[in-house]
Structures are given as C-alpha cells and as structure tokens.
CSV table of C-alpha atoms and ligand atoms in Angstrom, one decimal:
chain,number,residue,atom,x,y,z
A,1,UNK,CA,28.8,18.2,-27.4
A,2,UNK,CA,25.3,20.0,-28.7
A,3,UNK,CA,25.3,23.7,-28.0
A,4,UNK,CA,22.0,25.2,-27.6
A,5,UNK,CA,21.6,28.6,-29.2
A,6,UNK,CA,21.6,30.7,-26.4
A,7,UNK,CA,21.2,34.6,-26.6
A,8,UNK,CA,21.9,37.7,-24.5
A,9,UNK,CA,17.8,37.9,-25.1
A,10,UNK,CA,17.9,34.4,-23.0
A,11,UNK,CA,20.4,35.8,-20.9
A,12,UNK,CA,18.4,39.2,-20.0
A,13,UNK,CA,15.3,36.9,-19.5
A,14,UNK,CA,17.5,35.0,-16.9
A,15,UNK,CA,18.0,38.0,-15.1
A,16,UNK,CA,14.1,38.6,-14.5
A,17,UNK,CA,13.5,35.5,-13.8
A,18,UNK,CA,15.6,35.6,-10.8
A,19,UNK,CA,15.0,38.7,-9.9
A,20,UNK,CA,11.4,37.6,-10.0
A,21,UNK,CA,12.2,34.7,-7.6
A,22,UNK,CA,14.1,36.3,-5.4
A,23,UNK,CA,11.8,39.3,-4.7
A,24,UNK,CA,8.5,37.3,-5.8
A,25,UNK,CA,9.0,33.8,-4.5
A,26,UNK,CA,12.1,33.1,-2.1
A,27,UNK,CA,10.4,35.2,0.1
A,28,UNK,CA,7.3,33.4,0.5
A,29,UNK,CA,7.6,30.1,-0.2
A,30,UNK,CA,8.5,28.4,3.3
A,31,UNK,CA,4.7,30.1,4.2
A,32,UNK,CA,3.7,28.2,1.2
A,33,UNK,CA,5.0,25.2,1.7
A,34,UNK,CA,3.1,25.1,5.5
A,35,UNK,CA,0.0,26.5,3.8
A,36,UNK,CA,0.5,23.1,1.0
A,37,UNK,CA,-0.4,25.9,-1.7
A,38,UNK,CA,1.5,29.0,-3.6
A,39,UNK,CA,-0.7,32.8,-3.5
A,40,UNK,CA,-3.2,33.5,-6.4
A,41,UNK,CA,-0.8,36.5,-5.9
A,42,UNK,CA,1.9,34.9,-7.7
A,43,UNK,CA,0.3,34.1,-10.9
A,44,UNK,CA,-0.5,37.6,-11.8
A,45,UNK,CA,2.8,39.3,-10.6
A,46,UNK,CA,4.2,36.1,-13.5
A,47,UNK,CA,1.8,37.5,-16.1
A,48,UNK,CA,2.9,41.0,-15.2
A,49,UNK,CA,6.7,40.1,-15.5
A,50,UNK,CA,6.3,37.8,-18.7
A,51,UNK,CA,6.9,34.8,-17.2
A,52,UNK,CA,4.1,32.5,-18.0
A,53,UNK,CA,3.5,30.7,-21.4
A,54,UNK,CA,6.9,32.2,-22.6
A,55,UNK,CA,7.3,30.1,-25.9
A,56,UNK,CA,3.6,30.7,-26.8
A,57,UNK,CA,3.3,32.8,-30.2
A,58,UNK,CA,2.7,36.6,-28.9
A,59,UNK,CA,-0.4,37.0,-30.8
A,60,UNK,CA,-2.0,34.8,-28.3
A,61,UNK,CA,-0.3,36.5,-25.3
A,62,UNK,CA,2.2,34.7,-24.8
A,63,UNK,CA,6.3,35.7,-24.9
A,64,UNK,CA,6.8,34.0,-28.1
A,65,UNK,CA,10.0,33.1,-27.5
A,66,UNK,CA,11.5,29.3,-27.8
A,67,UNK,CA,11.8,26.2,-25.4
A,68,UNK,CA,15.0,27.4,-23.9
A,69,UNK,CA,13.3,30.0,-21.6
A,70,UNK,CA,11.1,27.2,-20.4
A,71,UNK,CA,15.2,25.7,-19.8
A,72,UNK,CA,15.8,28.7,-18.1
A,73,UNK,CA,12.6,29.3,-16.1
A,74,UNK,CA,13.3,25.9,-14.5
A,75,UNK,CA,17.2,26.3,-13.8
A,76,UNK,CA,16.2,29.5,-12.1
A,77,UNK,CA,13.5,28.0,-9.7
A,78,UNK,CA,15.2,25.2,-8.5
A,79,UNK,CA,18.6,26.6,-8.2
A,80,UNK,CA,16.7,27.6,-4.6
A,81,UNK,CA,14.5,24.5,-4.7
A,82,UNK,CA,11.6,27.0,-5.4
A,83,UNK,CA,9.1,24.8,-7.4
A,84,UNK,CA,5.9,25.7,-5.3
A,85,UNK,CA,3.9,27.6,-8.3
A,86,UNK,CA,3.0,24.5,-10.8
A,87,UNK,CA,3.6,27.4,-13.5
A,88,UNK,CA,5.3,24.2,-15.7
A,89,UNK,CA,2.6,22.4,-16.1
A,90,UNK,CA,0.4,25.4,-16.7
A,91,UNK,CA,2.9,26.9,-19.3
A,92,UNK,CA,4.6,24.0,-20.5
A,93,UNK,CA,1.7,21.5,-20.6
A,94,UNK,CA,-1.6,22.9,-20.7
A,95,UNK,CA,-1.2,25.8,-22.9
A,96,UNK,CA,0.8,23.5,-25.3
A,97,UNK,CA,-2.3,21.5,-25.7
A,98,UNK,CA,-4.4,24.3,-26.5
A,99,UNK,CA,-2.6,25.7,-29.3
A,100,UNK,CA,-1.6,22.6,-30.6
A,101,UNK,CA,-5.2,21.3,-30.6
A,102,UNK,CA,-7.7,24.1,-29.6
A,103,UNK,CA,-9.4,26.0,-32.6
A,104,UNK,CA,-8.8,29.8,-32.8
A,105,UNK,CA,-11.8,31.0,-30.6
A,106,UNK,CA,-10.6,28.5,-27.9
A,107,UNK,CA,-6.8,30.0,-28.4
A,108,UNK,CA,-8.2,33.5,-28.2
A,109,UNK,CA,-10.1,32.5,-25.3
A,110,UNK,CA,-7.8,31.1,-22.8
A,111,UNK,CA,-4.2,31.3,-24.3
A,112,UNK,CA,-4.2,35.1,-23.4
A,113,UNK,CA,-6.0,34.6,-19.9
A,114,UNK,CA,-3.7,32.4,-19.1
A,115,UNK,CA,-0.6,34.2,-19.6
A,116,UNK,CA,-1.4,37.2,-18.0
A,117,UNK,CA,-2.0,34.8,-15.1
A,118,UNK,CA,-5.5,35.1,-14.5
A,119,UNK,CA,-6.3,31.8,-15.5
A,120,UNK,CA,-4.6,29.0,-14.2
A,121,UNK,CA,-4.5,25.8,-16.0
A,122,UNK,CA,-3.9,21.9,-15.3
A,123,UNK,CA,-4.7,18.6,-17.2
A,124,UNK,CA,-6.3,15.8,-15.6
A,125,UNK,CA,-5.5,12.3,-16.5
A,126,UNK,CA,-4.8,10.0,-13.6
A,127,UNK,CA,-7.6,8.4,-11.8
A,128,UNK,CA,-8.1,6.4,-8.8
A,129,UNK,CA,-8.0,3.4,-10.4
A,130,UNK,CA,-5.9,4.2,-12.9
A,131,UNK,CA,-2.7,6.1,-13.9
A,132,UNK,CA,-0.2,4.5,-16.4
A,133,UNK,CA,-2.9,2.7,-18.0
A,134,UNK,CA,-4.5,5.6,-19.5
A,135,UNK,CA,-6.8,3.8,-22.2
A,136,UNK,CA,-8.7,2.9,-19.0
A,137,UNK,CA,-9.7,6.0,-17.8
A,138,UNK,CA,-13.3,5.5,-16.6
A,139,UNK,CA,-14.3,9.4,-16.9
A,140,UNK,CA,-17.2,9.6,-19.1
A,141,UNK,CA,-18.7,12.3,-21.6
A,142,UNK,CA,-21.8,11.3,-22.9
A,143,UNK,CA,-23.2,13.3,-26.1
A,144,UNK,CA,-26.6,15.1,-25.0
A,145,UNK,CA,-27.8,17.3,-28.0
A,146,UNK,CA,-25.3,20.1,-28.0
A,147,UNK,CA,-23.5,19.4,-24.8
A,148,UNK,CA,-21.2,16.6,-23.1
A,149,UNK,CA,-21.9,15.5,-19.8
A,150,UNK,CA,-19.2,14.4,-17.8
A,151,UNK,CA,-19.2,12.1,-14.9
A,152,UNK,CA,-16.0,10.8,-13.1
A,153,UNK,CA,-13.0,11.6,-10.6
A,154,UNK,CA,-9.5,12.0,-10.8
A,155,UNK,CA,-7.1,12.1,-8.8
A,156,UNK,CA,-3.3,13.5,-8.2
A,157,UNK,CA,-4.0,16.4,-10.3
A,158,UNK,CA,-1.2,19.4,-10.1
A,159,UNK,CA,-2.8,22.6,-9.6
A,160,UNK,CA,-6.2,21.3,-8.7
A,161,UNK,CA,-7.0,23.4,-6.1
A,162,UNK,CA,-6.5,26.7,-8.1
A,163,UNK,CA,-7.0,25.8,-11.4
A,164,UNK,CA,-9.5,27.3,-13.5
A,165,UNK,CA,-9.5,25.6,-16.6
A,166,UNK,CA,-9.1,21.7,-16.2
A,167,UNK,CA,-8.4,20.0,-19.7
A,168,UNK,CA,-10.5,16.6,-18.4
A,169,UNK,CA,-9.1,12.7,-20.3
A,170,UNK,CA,-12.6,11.4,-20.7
A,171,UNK,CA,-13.8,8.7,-22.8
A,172,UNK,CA,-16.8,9.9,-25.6
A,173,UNK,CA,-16.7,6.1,-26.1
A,174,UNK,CA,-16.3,3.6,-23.7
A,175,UNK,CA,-16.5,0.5,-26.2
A,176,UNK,CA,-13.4,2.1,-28.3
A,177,UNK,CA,-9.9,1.7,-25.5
A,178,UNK,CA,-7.4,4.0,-27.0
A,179,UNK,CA,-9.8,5.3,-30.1
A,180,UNK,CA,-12.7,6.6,-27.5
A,181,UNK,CA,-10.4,9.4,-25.8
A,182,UNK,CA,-11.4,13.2,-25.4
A,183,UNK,CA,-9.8,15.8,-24.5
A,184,UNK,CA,-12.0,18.0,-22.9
A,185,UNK,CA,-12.3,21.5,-21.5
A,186,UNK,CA,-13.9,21.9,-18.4
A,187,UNK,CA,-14.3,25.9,-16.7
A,188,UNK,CA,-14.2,25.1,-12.9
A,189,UNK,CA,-17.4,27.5,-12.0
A,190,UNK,CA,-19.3,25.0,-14.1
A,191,UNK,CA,-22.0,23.1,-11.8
A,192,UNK,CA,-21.4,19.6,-10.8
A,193,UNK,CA,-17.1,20.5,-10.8
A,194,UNK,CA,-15.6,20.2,-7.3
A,195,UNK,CA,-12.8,19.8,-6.2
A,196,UNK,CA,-11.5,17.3,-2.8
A,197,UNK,CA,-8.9,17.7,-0.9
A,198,UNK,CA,-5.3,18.9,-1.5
A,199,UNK,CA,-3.7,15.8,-1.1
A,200,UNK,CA,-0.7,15.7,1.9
A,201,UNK,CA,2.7,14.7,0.3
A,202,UNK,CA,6.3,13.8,1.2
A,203,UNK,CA,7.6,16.7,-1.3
A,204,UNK,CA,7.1,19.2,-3.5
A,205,UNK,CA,5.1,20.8,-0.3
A,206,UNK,CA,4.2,24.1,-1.6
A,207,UNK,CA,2.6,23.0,-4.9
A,208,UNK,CA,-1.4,21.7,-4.2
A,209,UNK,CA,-2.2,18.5,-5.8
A,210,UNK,CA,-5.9,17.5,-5.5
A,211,UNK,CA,-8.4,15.1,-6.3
A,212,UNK,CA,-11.6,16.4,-8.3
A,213,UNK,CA,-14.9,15.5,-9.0
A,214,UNK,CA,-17.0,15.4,-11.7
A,215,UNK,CA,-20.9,15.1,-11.5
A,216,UNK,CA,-22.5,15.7,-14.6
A,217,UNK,CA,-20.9,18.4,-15.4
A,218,UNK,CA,-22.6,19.6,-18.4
A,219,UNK,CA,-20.0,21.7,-20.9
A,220,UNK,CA,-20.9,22.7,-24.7
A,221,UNK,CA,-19.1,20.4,-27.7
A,222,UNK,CA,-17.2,23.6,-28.4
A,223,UNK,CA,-15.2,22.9,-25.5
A,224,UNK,CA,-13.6,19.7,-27.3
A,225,UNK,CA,-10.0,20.1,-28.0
A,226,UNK,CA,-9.6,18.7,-31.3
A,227,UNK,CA,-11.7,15.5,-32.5
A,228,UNK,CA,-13.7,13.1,-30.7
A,229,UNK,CA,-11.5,10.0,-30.0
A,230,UNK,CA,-8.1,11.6,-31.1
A,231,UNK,CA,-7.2,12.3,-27.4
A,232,UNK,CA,-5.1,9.0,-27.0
A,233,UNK,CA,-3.1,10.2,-29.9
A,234,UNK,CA,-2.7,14.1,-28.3
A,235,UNK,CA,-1.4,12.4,-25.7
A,236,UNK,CA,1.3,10.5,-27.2
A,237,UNK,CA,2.3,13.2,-29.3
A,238,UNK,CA,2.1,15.9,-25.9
A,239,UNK,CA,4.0,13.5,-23.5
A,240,UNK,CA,7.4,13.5,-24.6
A,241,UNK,CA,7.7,17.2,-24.1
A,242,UNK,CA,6.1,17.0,-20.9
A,243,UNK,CA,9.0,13.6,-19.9
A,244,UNK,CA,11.5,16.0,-21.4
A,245,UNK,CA,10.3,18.7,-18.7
A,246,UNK,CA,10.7,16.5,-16.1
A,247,UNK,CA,14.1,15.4,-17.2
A,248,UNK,CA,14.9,19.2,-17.7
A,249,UNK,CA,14.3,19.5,-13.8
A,250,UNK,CA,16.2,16.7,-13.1
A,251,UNK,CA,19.3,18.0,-14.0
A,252,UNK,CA,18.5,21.8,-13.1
A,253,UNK,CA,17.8,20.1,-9.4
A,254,UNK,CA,21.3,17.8,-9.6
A,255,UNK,CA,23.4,21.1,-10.8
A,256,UNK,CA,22.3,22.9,-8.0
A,257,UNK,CA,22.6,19.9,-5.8
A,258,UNK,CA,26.4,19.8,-6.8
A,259,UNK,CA,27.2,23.4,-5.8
A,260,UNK,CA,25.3,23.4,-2.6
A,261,UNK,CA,27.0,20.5,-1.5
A,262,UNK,CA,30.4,22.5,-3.0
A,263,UNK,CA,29.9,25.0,-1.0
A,264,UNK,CA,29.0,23.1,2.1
A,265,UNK,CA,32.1,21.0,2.2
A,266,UNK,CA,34.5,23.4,1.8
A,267,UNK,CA,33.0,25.1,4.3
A,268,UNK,CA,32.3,23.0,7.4
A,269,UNK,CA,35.5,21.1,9.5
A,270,UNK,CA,35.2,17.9,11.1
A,271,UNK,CA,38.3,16.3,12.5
A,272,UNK,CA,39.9,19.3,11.9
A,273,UNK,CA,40.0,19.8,7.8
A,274,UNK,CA,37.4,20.5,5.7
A,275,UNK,CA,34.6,17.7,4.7
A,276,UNK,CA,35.6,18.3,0.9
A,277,UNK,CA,39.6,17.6,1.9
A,278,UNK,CA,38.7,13.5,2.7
A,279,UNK,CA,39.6,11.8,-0.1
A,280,UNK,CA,35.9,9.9,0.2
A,281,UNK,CA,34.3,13.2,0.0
A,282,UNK,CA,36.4,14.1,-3.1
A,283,UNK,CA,35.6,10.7,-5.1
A,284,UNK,CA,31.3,11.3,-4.4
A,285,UNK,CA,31.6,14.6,-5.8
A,286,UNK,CA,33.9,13.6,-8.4
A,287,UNK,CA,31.0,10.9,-9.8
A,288,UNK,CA,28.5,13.2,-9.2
A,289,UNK,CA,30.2,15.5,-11.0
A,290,UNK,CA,30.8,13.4,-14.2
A,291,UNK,CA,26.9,11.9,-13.8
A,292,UNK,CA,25.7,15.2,-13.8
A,293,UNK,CA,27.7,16.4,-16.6
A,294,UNK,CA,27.2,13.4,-18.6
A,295,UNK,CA,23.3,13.8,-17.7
A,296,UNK,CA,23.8,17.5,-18.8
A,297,UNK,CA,25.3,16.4,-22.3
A,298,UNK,CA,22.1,13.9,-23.2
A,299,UNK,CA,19.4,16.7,-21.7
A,300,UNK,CA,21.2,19.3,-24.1
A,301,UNK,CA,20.6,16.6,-27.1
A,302,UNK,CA,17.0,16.0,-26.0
A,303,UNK,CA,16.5,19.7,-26.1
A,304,UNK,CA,17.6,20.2,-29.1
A,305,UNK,CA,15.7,17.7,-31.0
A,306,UNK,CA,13.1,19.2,-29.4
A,307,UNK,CA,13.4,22.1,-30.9
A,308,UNK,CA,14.0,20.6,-34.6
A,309,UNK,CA,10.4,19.1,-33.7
A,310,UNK,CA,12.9,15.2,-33.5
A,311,UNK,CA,12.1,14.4,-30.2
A,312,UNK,CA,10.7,10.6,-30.4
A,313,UNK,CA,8.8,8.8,-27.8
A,314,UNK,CA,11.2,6.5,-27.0
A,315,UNK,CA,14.2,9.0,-26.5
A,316,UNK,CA,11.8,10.9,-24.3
A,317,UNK,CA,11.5,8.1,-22.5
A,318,UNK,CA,15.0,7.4,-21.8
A,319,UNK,CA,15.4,11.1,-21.0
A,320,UNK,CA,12.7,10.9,-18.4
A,321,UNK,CA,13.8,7.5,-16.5
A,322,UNK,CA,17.3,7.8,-17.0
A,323,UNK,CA,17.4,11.5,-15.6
A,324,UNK,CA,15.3,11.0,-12.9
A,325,UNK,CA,16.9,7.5,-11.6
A,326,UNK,CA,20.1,9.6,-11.5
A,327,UNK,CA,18.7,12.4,-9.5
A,328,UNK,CA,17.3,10.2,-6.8
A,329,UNK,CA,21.3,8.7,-6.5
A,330,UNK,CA,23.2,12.0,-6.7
A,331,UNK,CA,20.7,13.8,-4.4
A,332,UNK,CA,21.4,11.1,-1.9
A,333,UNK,CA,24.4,11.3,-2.1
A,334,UNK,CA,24.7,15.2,-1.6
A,335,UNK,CA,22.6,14.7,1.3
A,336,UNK,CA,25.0,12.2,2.8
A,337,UNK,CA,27.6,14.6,2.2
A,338,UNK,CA,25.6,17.5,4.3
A,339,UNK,CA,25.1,15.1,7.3
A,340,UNK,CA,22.7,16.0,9.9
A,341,UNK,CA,22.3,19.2,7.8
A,342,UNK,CA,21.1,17.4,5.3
A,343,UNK,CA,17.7,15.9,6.9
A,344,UNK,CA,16.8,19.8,8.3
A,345,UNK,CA,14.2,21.4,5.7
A,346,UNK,CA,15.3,24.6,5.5
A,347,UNK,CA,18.6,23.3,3.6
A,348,UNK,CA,17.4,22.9,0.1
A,349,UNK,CA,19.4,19.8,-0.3
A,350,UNK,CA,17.0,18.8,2.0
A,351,UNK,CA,13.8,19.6,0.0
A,352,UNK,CA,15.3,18.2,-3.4
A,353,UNK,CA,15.6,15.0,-1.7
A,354,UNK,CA,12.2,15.0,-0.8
A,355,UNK,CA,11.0,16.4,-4.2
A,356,UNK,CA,12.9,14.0,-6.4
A,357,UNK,CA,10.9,10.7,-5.6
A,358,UNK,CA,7.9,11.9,-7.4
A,359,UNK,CA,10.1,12.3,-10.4
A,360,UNK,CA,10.3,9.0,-11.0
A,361,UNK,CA,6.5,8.7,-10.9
A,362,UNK,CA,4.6,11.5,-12.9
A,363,UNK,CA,4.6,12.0,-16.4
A,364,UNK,CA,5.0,8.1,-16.9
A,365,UNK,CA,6.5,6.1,-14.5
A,366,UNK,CA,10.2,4.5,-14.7
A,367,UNK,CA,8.7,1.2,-15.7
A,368,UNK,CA,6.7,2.3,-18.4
A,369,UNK,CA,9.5,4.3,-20.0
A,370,UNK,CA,10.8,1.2,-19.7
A,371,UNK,CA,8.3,-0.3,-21.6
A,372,UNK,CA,8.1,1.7,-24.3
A,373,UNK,CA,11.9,1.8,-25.2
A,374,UNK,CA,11.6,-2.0,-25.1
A,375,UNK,CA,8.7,-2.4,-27.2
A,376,UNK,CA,10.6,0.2,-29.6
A,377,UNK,CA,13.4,-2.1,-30.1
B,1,FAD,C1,2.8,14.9,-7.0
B,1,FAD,C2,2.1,14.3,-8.2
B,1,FAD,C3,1.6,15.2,-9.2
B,1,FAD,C4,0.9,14.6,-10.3
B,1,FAD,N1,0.3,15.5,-11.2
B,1,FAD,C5,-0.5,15.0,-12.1
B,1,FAD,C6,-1.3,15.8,-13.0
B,1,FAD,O1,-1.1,17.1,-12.9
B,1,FAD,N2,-2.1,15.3,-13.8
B,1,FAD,C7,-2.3,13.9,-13.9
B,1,FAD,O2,-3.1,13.5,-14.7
B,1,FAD,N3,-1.6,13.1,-13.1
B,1,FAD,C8,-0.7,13.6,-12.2
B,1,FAD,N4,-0.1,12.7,-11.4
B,1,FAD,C9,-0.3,11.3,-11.5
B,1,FAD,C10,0.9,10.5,-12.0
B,1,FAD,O3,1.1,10.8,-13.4
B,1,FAD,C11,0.6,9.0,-11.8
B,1,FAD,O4,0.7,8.8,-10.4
B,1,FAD,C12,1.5,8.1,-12.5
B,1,FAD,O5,1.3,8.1,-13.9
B,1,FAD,C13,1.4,6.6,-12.1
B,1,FAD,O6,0.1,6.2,-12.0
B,1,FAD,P1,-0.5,5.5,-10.7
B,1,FAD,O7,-0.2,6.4,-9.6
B,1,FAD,O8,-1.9,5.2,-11.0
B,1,FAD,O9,0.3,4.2,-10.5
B,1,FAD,P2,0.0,2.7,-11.2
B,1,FAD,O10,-0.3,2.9,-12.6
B,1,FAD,O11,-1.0,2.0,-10.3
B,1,FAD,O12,1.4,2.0,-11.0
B,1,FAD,C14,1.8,1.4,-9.8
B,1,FAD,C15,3.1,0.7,-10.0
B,1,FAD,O13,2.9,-0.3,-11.0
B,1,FAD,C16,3.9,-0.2,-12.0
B,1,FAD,N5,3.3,-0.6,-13.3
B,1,FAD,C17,2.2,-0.1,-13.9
B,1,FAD,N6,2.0,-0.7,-15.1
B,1,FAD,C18,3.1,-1.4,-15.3
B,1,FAD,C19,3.5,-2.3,-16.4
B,1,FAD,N7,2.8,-2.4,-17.6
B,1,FAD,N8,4.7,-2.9,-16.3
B,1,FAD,C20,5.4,-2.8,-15.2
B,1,FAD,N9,5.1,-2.0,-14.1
B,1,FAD,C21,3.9,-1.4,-14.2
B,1,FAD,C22,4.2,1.3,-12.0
B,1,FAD,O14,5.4,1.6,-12.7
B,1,FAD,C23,4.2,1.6,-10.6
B,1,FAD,O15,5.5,1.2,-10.0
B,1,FAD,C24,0.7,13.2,-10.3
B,1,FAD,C25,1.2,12.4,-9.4
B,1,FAD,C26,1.9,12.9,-8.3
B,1,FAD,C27,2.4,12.0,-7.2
C-alpha cells in the first residue's frame, strides 16, 4: 500500500483549514446554498489564510507547497459537505494552466491576484452544443491586427458568475479540429463579455454555474496562453489532474459518507436495538467499508504518480470513472441506511447524494473515460 509523504507542515495546514471552515464557511453556507452562490467575502478571507493556489511556487503568490494540501483542502471541505466556493477549480485548474502555459508577465499578472483572492478564476470549455466533443467547440477568435476577437457562448461554466478571469477554448482556426485550439484569456470587464444566468441545479447548490456570452469581445494576442493551436494539447496534458481532482473528491465525500452513517446507526433504535446491530446494516457498511478503502488504496496510487509527474491519461481516466461510479453506489447506500433522515437537506448525507451525480459528468464523462482507456488498450 503507497504512503503519501505526509508532514506535521500538512498536518498544521489541516488545522487551518478547518478552522477556516468551521468559522469561515459552515457558518454560512446553508445562506449560500438558497442564494445558489458563495460571498465575494470568502475568497479574500482564503487569500488571507493561505488557502488558495497552495501548490503554486511562492514567488508567484502562491503557498508553494505540493499536491497533498490540495488532498487536504478537499478532505476538509467535504467532511461537512461544504463545497459551495469553486476554490478547486480556481486553484487546482485555472491557475495550473497559467503557470504551466502563461509567459512570466501573465504569471506575474494574475497568479498573485489570484491567490490573495481578489481574482477569481474559471475555464470555459463546454458549449451548448458541445461538451465531450471538445475539437468542436464553435467559439471563435479571429486575428484582427494586434487583437483576437472572440465570438461565441458557453455554457455550464463553474464559477461564472464571479469570475474575473475566464481562460476561453476558442478555435484561431476553424478548418484545423484538434490543431485550431486556443486557449485564451479573457478579463470579464472587457466589452462584449456577459454573463447569463446561474443555471438551477439538483446539487452542488451553493456553487454558481453559468452560461456566458461572448460578443466580439476584443482582447490583445498577449492574452494567449501559450501558442496558437496547442490548446487541444494543454488540454490533454491539464485533464488528468483535473479527473484526478474529481476522483480525489470522490473518496473525501465516501469517507465522510462512511462515518456519518457510523455515527447515525449506532445512534438511532428501531425495533428496539440500534440500526447498526441488524446484521443487514452491518454487511452494507462492511462493503462500503472495503469499497471505500480499496477506492482509498488506488486514489493514494494516482496521487502519487502525480506527484512523480507519472500520471497517464488513461489511469486518470480510470481514476475518475471508477471513483465516481463508486460514490454514486456507496452514497446510496448510506442514504438508505439514514432512512427518512436521509432525503432531509440539512443531513449532509443528504447533500452528497445530490452532489455526487454531477461527478460522473464533468471533467469527462464516464463514457468517455471509457473511451479513452479502450482506445489505450
Ligand atoms: C455542475 C457542472 C459544472 C461544470 N463546470 C464546468 C466548467 O467549469 N467548465 C467547463 O468547461 N465545463 C463545465 N461543465 C460541463 C461538463 O464538463 C460537461 O457537461 C461534460 O463534459 C459533458 O458534456 P455535455 O454536457 O455536452 O454532454 P454530451 O457531450 O452531450 O454527452 C451526453 C451523453 O452522451 C454521451 N457521449 C458523448 N460522446 C460519447 C461517445 N463518444 N461515446 C459514448 N457516449 C458518448 C455522454 O457520455 C453523455 O452520457 C460542468 C457541468 C456541470 C453539470
């Protein structure tokens, strides 16, 4: 079994973090989850505590520590199902993209902005018409002397409503497919940006998720990350960190799933023992129990190739369907176990059920992990 090298420096950034959720986020985040949107507020008190872009060299701001505080970040927020501020995909996914492709100014620009939380970051891919097919994204940005001017929509975009920076998947070609990506960074106070409306959703209640237009929105060529029609290939390299993210909070979410429902079987009688004392009871949680630790054992592995820079597409795709199939079963059956309990929001076995069905959708769905382990055999 892989052990990850964890430190008492990961341990003492454990303790802020959930001291920073407990005082910062538990607090609020029912009022969030009505409002369908977290507090600018939020962002800044992250900065402030150090909790945004966390494995980001400190000479651009960030903590410059390594991908387990990102581990521990997400263990923290959903032990209490508190995933309202999209601080992963700002952290995790935008900022990655920026120093892995930005040039300096653009690192200097927005990497340091962006930690301190003043700057809030999201990446916009998906279209209406189009979401695992990303070659046939139909945003445009059309060379004009100096300048790109982008024309398009998107849609489903994490963040969207308070984001502003927006790294934009338009194509500088249209006659190219895969070769005529760009990635592209558009300021939201630039004219012609708007932004619809935060879309309504089963789950993840508190985090806003929007559509947003584009209508010629003119940006500088500076604002290119990396070179024209290399974006496909960002994106191939970028997306099995982001599938191991969401695998990451597959198993932080079935963990805590497994000691709520603990805890609430041991606690509550019906027919005069407790739930936990039926043998039925005690063979659920004893699967869930080995699926999650099992789960636990292959997450730890994809972490640390990871971190040895090993992580292939492929395995990232197993980690993301695999994981993510197996929290939609064992949060069921937690739920089960919780009865009537179970369907009332404020239990957070409640919300994880809700929350877990996009899992198997974003980032790539199940089917086209699917795919690409199966063409990689
Ligand atoms: C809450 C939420 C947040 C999101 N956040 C972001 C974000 O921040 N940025 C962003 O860009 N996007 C985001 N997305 C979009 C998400 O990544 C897409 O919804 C997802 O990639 C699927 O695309 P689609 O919705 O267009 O479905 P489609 O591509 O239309 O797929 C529909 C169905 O067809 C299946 N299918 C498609 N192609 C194949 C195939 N070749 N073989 C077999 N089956 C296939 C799919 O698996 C799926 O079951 C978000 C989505 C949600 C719901």
């Amino acid at each position: 079994m892989q052990t990850l090298p964890y430190t008492t420096e990961h341990e003492q950034f454990r303790t802020t973090a959930r001291r920073f959720i407990d005082k910062e986020i538990a607090p609020y985040h029912a009022q969030w989850e009505k409002d369908g949107i977290v507090s600018r507020e939020v962002w800044r008190k992250a900065g402030e505590t150090g909790l945004l872009l966390t494995d980001i060299p400190a000479e651009y701001g960030g903590g410059g520590a390594d991908f387990l505080t990102t581990a521990i970040l997400t263990e923290e927020m959903l032990r209490g199902m508190h995933n309202g501020p999209g601080f992963r995909v700002h952290s995790d996914i935008v900022a990655h993209y920026i120093l892995h492709y930005g040039n300096e100014a653009q690192k200097q620009a927005w990497l340091p902005r962006m930690a301190s939380g003043d700057v809030v970051g999201a990446i916009a891919m998906t279209e209406p018409g189009t979401g695992s097919d990303l070659q046939s994204v139909r945003t445009m940005a059309v060379r004009d002397g100096d300048d790109y001017v982008i024309s398009g929509q998107k849609t489903f975009i994490t963040n969207g409503q308070l984001a502003d920076l927006i790294i934009v998947i338009a194509k500088t070609d249209a006659a190219a497919g895969a070769k005529g990506v760009s990635l592209i960074l558009v300021e939201a106070d630039r004219p012609g940006f708007s932004r619809g409306r935060n879309l309504e959703k089963i789950g993840l209640k508190a985090q806003d998720t929007s559509e947003l237009f584009f209508d010629q929105v003119r940006v500088p060529i500076t604002n290119r990350l990396g070179d024209e029609g290399r974006g496909f290939a960002y994106l191939m390299q970028e997306l099995p960190r982001e599938r191991l993210l969401i695998g990451m909070a597959a198993v932080a979410v079935m963990e805590a799933s497994l000691e709520w429902t603990l805890a609430y079987t041991r606690d509550r009688k019906v027919f005069g023992k407790p739930i936990a004392d039926f043998q039925n009871s005690r063979f659920k949680l004893a699967e869930v129990k080995t699926e999650v630790k099992v789960a636990r054992v292959f997450l730890d592995h994809c972490i640390g190739l990871l971190m040895a820079g090993k992580l292939d597409v492929p395995t990232a795709a197993m980690c993301k369907w695999w994981l993510t199939e197996l929290q939609g079963r064992v949060v069921d059956t937690c739920l089960q176990l919780h009865g009537g309990y179970g369907y009332m929001s404020e239990y957070p076995i409640a919300r994880a059920y809700t929350d877990a069905r996009v899992q198997r959708i974003y980032g790539g769905t199940t089917e086209i992990m699917k795919e690409i382990i199966g063409r990689s055999l």
